[in-house]
Tab-separated table of C-alpha atoms in Angstrom:
chain	number	residue	atom	x	y	z
A	287	MET	CA	-29.071	21.697	6.051
A	288	THR	CA	-27.537	22.983	9.253
A	289	PRO	CA	-23.932	23.873	8.529
A	290	ASP	CA	-21.523	23.693	11.415
A	291	PHE	CA	-18.226	25.138	10.253
A	292	SER	CA	-16.398	24.052	13.379
A	293	LYS	CA	-16.758	20.396	12.453
A	294	ASN	CA	-13.598	18.567	11.515
A	295	HIS	CA	-13.198	17.128	8.033
A	296	PHE	CA	-14.253	13.640	9.074
A	297	ALA	CA	-17.348	14.781	10.975
A	298	LEU	CA	-18.335	16.925	8.023
A	299	PHE	CA	-18.867	13.706	6.072
A	300	ASP	CA	-20.193	11.682	9.039
A	301	LEU	CA	-17.017	9.621	9.088
A	302	VAL	CA	-15.095	8.368	12.108
A	303	PRO	CA	-11.575	9.914	12.270
A	304	SER	CA	-9.354	7.094	11.101
A	305	PHE	CA	-6.457	6.554	8.714
A	306	GLU	CA	-8.075	3.481	7.213
A	307	LEU	CA	-10.866	5.091	5.308
A	308	ASP	CA	-13.543	3.702	3.043
A	309	LEU	CA	-12.805	5.863	0.029
A	310	SER	CA	-16.110	5.057	-1.644
A	311	ALA	CA	-17.989	6.214	1.476
A	312	LEU	CA	-15.916	9.417	1.440
A	313	GLU	CA	-16.675	9.921	-2.236
A	314	ALA	CA	-20.418	9.332	-1.705
A	315	ALA	CA	-20.566	11.719	1.259
A	316	TYR	CA	-18.706	14.375	-0.714
A	317	ARG	CA	-21.075	14.054	-3.683
A	318	GLU	CA	-24.019	14.345	-1.302
A	319	VAL	CA	-22.739	17.597	0.207
A	320	GLN	CA	-21.919	18.931	-3.261
A	321	ARG	CA	-25.464	18.183	-4.378
A	322	GLU	CA	-26.963	19.870	-1.328
A	323	VAL	CA	-24.996	23.075	-1.717
A	324	HIS	CA	-25.085	23.282	-5.508
A	325	PRO	CA	-25.716	26.887	-6.644
A	326	ASP	CA	-28.701	25.726	-8.738
A	327	ARG	CA	-30.550	24.863	-5.535
A	328	PHE	CA	-30.013	28.371	-4.241
A	329	ALA	CA	-31.215	30.240	-7.297
A	330	GLY	CA	-34.121	31.702	-5.353
A	331	ALA	CA	-32.310	32.040	-2.027
A	332	ASN	CA	-31.196	35.301	-0.461
A	333	ASP	CA	-27.593	36.497	-0.371
A	334	ALA	CA	-26.894	35.194	3.116
A	335	GLU	CA	-28.125	31.707	2.249
A	336	ARG	CA	-26.077	31.670	-0.924
A	337	ARG	CA	-23.012	32.760	0.980
A	338	VAL	CA	-23.428	29.987	3.526
A	339	ALA	CA	-23.860	27.434	0.749
A	340	ALA	CA	-20.711	28.651	-1.001
A	341	GLN	CA	-18.744	28.513	2.243
A	342	TRP	CA	-20.052	25.030	2.897
A	343	ALA	CA	-18.985	23.924	-0.591
A	344	THR	CA	-15.499	25.348	-0.053
A	345	GLN	CA	-15.113	23.487	3.209
A	346	ALA	CA	-16.349	20.254	1.645
A	347	ASN	CA	-13.802	20.610	-1.190
A	348	GLU	CA	-11.002	21.220	1.270
A	349	ALA	CA	-12.076	18.284	3.451
A	350	TYR	CA	-12.361	15.932	0.493
A	351	LYS	CA	-8.970	16.936	-0.847
A	352	THR	CA	-7.393	16.419	2.583
A	353	LEU	CA	-8.931	13.047	3.326
A	354	ARG	CA	-8.464	11.552	-0.126
A	355	THR	CA	-4.680	11.048	-0.081
A	356	PRO	CA	-2.790	9.089	2.597
A	357	LEU	CA	-0.190	11.814	3.141
A	358	ALA	CA	-2.675	14.649	3.651
A	359	ARG	CA	-4.995	12.423	5.685
A	360	GLY	CA	-2.149	11.315	7.951
A	361	ARG	CA	-0.995	14.892	8.472
A	362	TYR	CA	-4.548	15.959	9.259
A	363	LEU	CA	-5.054	13.167	11.805
A	364	LEU	CA	-1.835	14.231	13.529
A	365	ARG	CA	-3.058	17.814	13.592
A	366	LEU	CA	-6.285	16.676	15.233
A	367	ALA	CA	-4.128	14.891	17.808
A	368	GLY	CA	-2.264	18.166	18.443
A	369	ILE	CA	0.922	17.223	16.597
A	370	ASP	CA	2.514	19.644	14.126
A	371	THR	CA	4.553	17.848	11.455
A	372	GLU	CA	6.878	20.909	11.169
A	373	GLU	CA	7.416	20.384	7.464
A	374	GLU	CA	8.253	24.068	6.960
A	375	SER	CA	10.435	24.670	9.985
A	376	ASN	CA	12.302	21.538	11.008
A	377	THR	CA	15.187	20.382	8.785
A	378	ALA	CA	16.427	17.501	10.926
A	379	MET	CA	15.857	14.057	9.431
A	380	PRO	CA	17.576	10.722	10.053
A	381	ARG	CA	20.894	10.781	8.216
A	382	GLU	CA	20.351	7.366	6.640
A	383	PHE	CA	17.079	8.522	5.181
A	384	LEU	CA	18.583	11.690	3.709
A	385	MET	CA	21.524	9.773	2.243
A	386	GLY	CA	19.067	7.439	0.578
A	387	GLN	CA	17.098	10.387	-0.820
A	388	MET	CA	20.282	11.969	-2.077
A	389	ALA	CA	21.375	8.775	-3.842
A	390	TRP	CA	17.964	8.534	-5.494
A	391	ARG	CA	17.941	12.136	-6.631
A	392	GLU	CA	21.442	11.677	-8.005
A	393	ALA	CA	20.327	8.584	-9.929
A	394	VAL	CA	17.379	10.502	-11.402
A	395	VAL	CA	19.657	13.315	-12.594
A	396	ASP	CA	22.121	10.802	-14.078
A	397	ALA	CA	19.369	8.888	-15.887
A	398	ARG	CA	17.870	12.101	-17.170
A	399	GLU	CA	21.176	13.373	-18.486
A	400	SER	CA	22.027	10.107	-20.224
A	401	GLY	CA	18.457	9.677	-21.515
A	402	ASP	CA	18.229	6.268	-19.841
A	403	ILE	CA	14.492	5.590	-19.796
A	404	ASP	CA	14.955	2.033	-18.460
A	405	ALA	CA	16.844	3.342	-15.457
A	406	LEU	CA	14.026	5.822	-14.829
A	407	ASP	CA	11.433	3.059	-15.035
A	408	ARG	CA	13.406	1.103	-12.466
A	409	LEU	CA	13.596	4.174	-10.234
A	410	ALA	CA	9.859	4.751	-10.642
A	411	ASN	CA	9.270	1.182	-9.499
A	412	GLU	CA	11.561	1.504	-6.510
A	413	HIS	CA	9.819	4.737	-5.645
A	414	ARG	CA	6.386	3.112	-5.771
A	415	VAL	CA	7.521	0.266	-3.525
A	416	ALA	CA	9.117	2.650	-1.008
A	417	GLU	CA	6.070	4.898	-0.962
A	418	ARG	CA	3.727	1.982	-0.457
A	419	ALA	CA	5.852	0.719	2.426
A	420	LEU	CA	5.742	4.132	4.101
A	421	VAL	CA	1.966	4.365	3.701
A	422	ALA	CA	1.626	0.915	5.301
A	423	GLU	CA	3.892	2.050	8.133
A	424	LEU	CA	1.796	5.174	8.579
A	425	ALA	CA	-1.376	3.081	8.724
A	426	ALA	CA	0.110	0.992	11.532
A	427	GLN	CA	1.306	4.073	13.402
A	428	LEU	CA	-2.078	5.763	13.142
A	429	ALA	CA	-4.090	2.681	14.090
A	430	ASP	CA	-4.254	3.844	17.703
A	431	LEU	CA	-4.657	7.614	17.842
A	432	SER	CA	-4.089	7.718	21.596
A	433	ASN	CA	-0.599	6.218	21.512
A	434	GLU	CA	1.789	9.173	21.760
A	435	ALA	CA	4.915	7.180	20.820
A	436	LEU	CA	3.262	5.823	17.687
A	437	LEU	CA	2.012	9.293	16.792
A	438	GLN	CA	5.555	10.669	16.997
A	439	GLY	CA	6.621	7.883	14.653
A	440	ALA	CA	3.770	8.850	12.325
A	441	LYS	CA	5.038	12.420	12.294
A	442	LEU	CA	8.388	11.222	10.939
A	443	THR	CA	6.651	9.014	8.382
A	444	VAL	CA	4.562	11.946	7.108
A	445	ARG	CA	7.767	13.982	6.776
A	446	LYS	CA	9.426	11.132	4.874
A	447	LEU	CA	6.456	10.868	2.538
A	448	ARG	CA	6.948	14.511	1.567
A	449	PHE	CA	10.433	13.688	0.268
A	450	LEU	CA	9.051	10.680	-1.586
A	451	GLU	CA	6.420	12.895	-3.158
A	452	LYS	CA	9.124	15.232	-4.427
A	453	LEU	CA	11.197	12.311	-5.702
A	454	GLY	CA	8.155	11.063	-7.604
A	455	GLU	CA	7.737	14.479	-9.224
A	456	GLU	CA	11.393	14.520	-10.248
A	457	ILE	CA	11.079	11.064	-11.816
A	458	ASP	CA	7.959	12.156	-13.734
A	459	LEU	CA	9.699	15.291	-14.981
A	460	ALA	CA	12.742	13.309	-16.089
A	461	GLN	CA	10.554	10.807	-17.926
A	462	GLU	CA	8.687	13.609	-19.681
A	463	ALA	CA	11.956	15.319	-20.595
A	464	ILE	CA	13.346	12.161	-22.195
A	465	GLU	CA	10.136	11.196	-23.960
A	466	GLY	CA	9.718	14.728	-25.260
A	467	SER	CA	13.202	14.918	-26.698
B	49	MET	CA	9.846	34.244	-9.966
B	50	ALA	CA	12.918	36.300	-10.800
B	51	TYR	CA	16.093	35.205	-9.093
B	52	SER	CA	18.630	37.814	-8.026
B	53	SER	CA	21.866	38.007	-10.024
B	54	LYS	CA	23.787	36.580	-7.049
B	55	VAL	CA	21.513	33.536	-6.890
B	56	ILE	CA	21.923	32.999	-10.637
B	57	ASP	CA	25.691	33.361	-10.345
B	58	HIS	CA	25.927	30.723	-7.598
B	59	TYR	CA	23.413	28.511	-9.369
B	60	GLU	CA	25.235	28.599	-12.681
B	61	ASN	CA	28.729	28.474	-11.176
B	62	PRO	CA	28.283	26.707	-7.869
B	63	ARG	CA	31.393	26.848	-5.686
B	64	ASN	CA	32.756	23.802	-3.948
B	65	VAL	CA	30.400	21.144	-5.287
B	66	GLY	CA	31.307	17.601	-4.338
B	67	SER	CA	32.385	15.451	-1.433
B	68	PHE	CA	35.540	14.766	0.516
B	69	GLY	CA	37.053	11.315	0.606
B	70	ARG	CA	35.594	9.025	3.212
B	71	ASP	CA	38.804	8.762	5.199
B	72	GLU	CA	40.084	12.309	4.939
B	73	GLU	CA	41.289	13.751	8.202
B	74	GLY	CA	39.144	16.378	9.933
B	75	VAL	CA	36.100	15.968	7.723
B	76	ALA	CA	32.618	16.324	9.190
B	77	THR	CA	29.257	16.145	7.452
B	78	GLY	CA	25.921	17.860	7.960
B	79	MET	CA	22.862	16.409	6.268
B	80	VAL	CA	19.549	18.247	6.379
B	81	GLY	CA	16.318	18.216	4.436
B	82	ALA	CA	13.286	20.422	4.025
B	83	PRO	CA	10.150	18.299	3.881
B	84	ALA	CA	8.079	21.215	2.583
B	85	CYS	CA	9.924	21.258	-0.743
B	86	GLY	CA	11.752	17.924	-0.635
B	87	ASP	CA	15.166	19.605	-0.794
B	88	VAL	CA	18.141	17.598	0.433
B	89	MET	CA	21.438	19.233	1.382
B	90	LYS	CA	24.808	17.752	2.355
B	91	LEU	CA	27.482	20.115	3.570
B	92	GLN	CA	30.978	18.989	4.547
B	93	ILE	CA	33.755	20.847	6.291
B	94	LYS	CA	37.434	19.949	6.534
B	95	VAL	CA	38.930	21.252	9.726
B	96	GLY	CA	42.650	21.651	10.313
B	97	ALA	CA	44.520	20.796	13.514
B	98	ASN	CA	44.278	24.457	14.547
B	99	GLY	CA	40.456	24.284	14.505
B	100	ILE	CA	40.165	26.408	11.355
B	101	ILE	CA	37.925	25.268	8.494
B	102	GLU	CA	40.311	24.741	5.579
B	103	ASP	CA	37.819	23.649	2.970
B	104	ALA	CA	34.125	22.969	2.485
B	105	LYS	CA	32.038	21.090	-0.060
B	106	PHE	CA	28.343	20.643	-0.696
B	107	LYS	CA	25.817	18.688	-2.654
B	108	THR	CA	22.261	19.961	-2.838
B	109	TYR	CA	19.182	18.659	-4.579
B	110	GLY	CA	16.748	21.517	-4.603
B	111	CYS	CA	15.817	24.785	-6.231
B	112	GLY	CA	18.226	27.525	-7.355
B	113	SER	CA	17.955	29.329	-4.023
B	114	ALA	CA	18.870	26.201	-2.066
B	115	ILE	CA	21.885	25.560	-4.289
B	116	ALA	CA	22.986	29.203	-4.084
B	117	SER	CA	22.552	29.245	-0.278
B	118	SER	CA	24.740	26.193	0.201
B	119	SER	CA	27.314	27.391	-2.335
B	120	LEU	CA	27.578	30.736	-0.543
B	121	VAL	CA	27.927	29.119	2.873
B	122	THR	CA	30.812	26.909	1.735
B	123	GLU	CA	32.613	30.077	0.634
B	124	TRP	CA	31.876	31.871	3.857
B	125	VAL	CA	33.046	29.168	6.260
B	126	LYS	CA	36.474	28.734	4.702
B	127	GLY	CA	39.136	30.263	6.920
B	128	LYS	CA	36.736	30.588	9.849
B	129	SER	CA	37.035	28.826	13.172
B	130	ILE	CA	34.316	26.376	14.170
B	131	ASP	CA	32.876	28.942	16.554
B	132	GLU	CA	32.878	31.714	13.966
B	133	ALA	CA	31.197	29.446	11.427
B	134	SER	CA	28.502	28.535	13.911
B	135	GLN	CA	27.565	32.221	14.120
B	136	ILE	CA	26.360	32.320	10.502
B	137	LYS	CA	22.677	33.207	10.426
B	138	ASN	CA	20.157	32.447	7.735
B	139	THR	CA	19.221	36.132	7.646
B	140	GLN	CA	22.750	36.972	6.455
B	141	ILE	CA	22.486	34.394	3.692
B	142	ALA	CA	19.031	35.616	2.659
B	143	GLU	CA	20.249	39.198	2.630
B	144	GLU	CA	23.378	38.472	0.611
B	145	LEU	CA	21.402	36.549	-2.012
B	146	ALA	CA	18.362	38.868	-1.862
B	147	LEU	CA	16.073	35.884	-1.357
B	148	PRO	CA	12.337	36.586	-1.522
B	149	PRO	CA	10.244	35.616	1.546
B	150	VAL	CA	9.042	32.338	-0.014
B	151	LYS	CA	12.674	31.223	-0.362
B	152	ILE	CA	13.806	32.051	3.156
B	153	HIS	CA	13.538	28.387	4.075
B	154	CYS	CA	16.429	27.700	1.657
B	155	SER	CA	18.680	29.934	3.740
B	156	ILE	CA	17.447	28.220	6.911
B	157	LEU	CA	18.379	24.893	5.342
B	158	ALA	CA	21.932	26.168	4.689
B	159	GLU	CA	22.297	27.508	8.241
B	160	ASP	CA	21.062	24.204	9.652
B	161	ALA	CA	23.453	22.304	7.368
B	162	ILE	CA	26.547	24.121	8.624
B	163	LYS	CA	25.321	23.731	12.229
B	164	ALA	CA	24.812	20.006	11.632
B	165	ALA	CA	28.315	19.682	10.146
B	166	ILE	CA	29.792	21.468	13.155
B	167	ALA	CA	27.821	19.248	15.543
B	168	ASP	CA	29.147	16.213	13.652
B	169	TYR	CA	32.685	17.562	13.928
B	170	LYS	CA	32.333	18.148	17.665
B	171	ALA	CA	30.894	14.673	18.164
B	172	LYS	CA	33.833	13.128	16.289
B	173	HIS	CA	36.625	15.442	17.354
B	174	GLY	CA	35.547	16.937	20.663
B	175	GLU	CA	38.936	16.221	22.185
B	176	ALA	CA	40.967	17.686	19.341
B	177	LEU	CA	38.958	20.871	19.627
B	178	LYS	CA	39.743	21.167	23.314
B	179	ASP	CA	43.458	20.640	22.668
B	180	ALA	CA	43.503	23.364	20.019
B	181	ALA	CA	41.914	25.805	22.456
B	182	GLU	CA	44.548	25.203	25.101
């Protein structure tokens, strides 16, 4: 094992940087690294070797977690391309999109307050469809990682997916609240 | 995390929640969102012919700090001119509400919301603003 901690998450698993990813190949590569750096294999090793193995395991965990989900993978590909998605600092979003989010969040609150589980199921469905559409859009935008205009579009899509993620959490919480009452 | 008493006050008794009618005179809207936490904020101002903000309303889907920040800002902008309102800084909001560092972005959201509302007003009523200044 020759750890190179400067490798990017894809290279760590011998994968080509790409949004379309063979998840079973990712899984297999992750298991392989986990096996190689398992503490049991370093029982007789010295401190330095154990430290390197632990560091290697941490990086593999982080890489796996990042590449596994479309949102994190998309954000990471943009970062590799030098684009910051500014999710912490930039509050400007297309007005239409925000109005749509607001209407959805309002509907979730209303359904929660009136205990309308059917309405929540409908919202959960709409949410799934919208999220899937955004992931498909992101895949198209990240198909060519050298196209700056498409990458800027991908940045917006990643930002939108963050709102969808939050909406999904709110729907889950509302469903739990109603079912638990 | 413990909220300050001012945050709790605004959260439990938010001021100026709601929306203005679609066709009301002098109304402008700022919509902003924070991807990091999925918060969405709509802040509206109603500006009189003299360029003074007569009323303000908000609707926020987010945490207590985001709701308190927008509630506070709607109180602050009332009676101010457009220019005065545009001077409001997130640091003032954070200080007033004693927001912890991890919630500073809520105050930034509120500052950006009032700026967006003012920009919307200027885009819609640029001429009226000039007349009032003369």
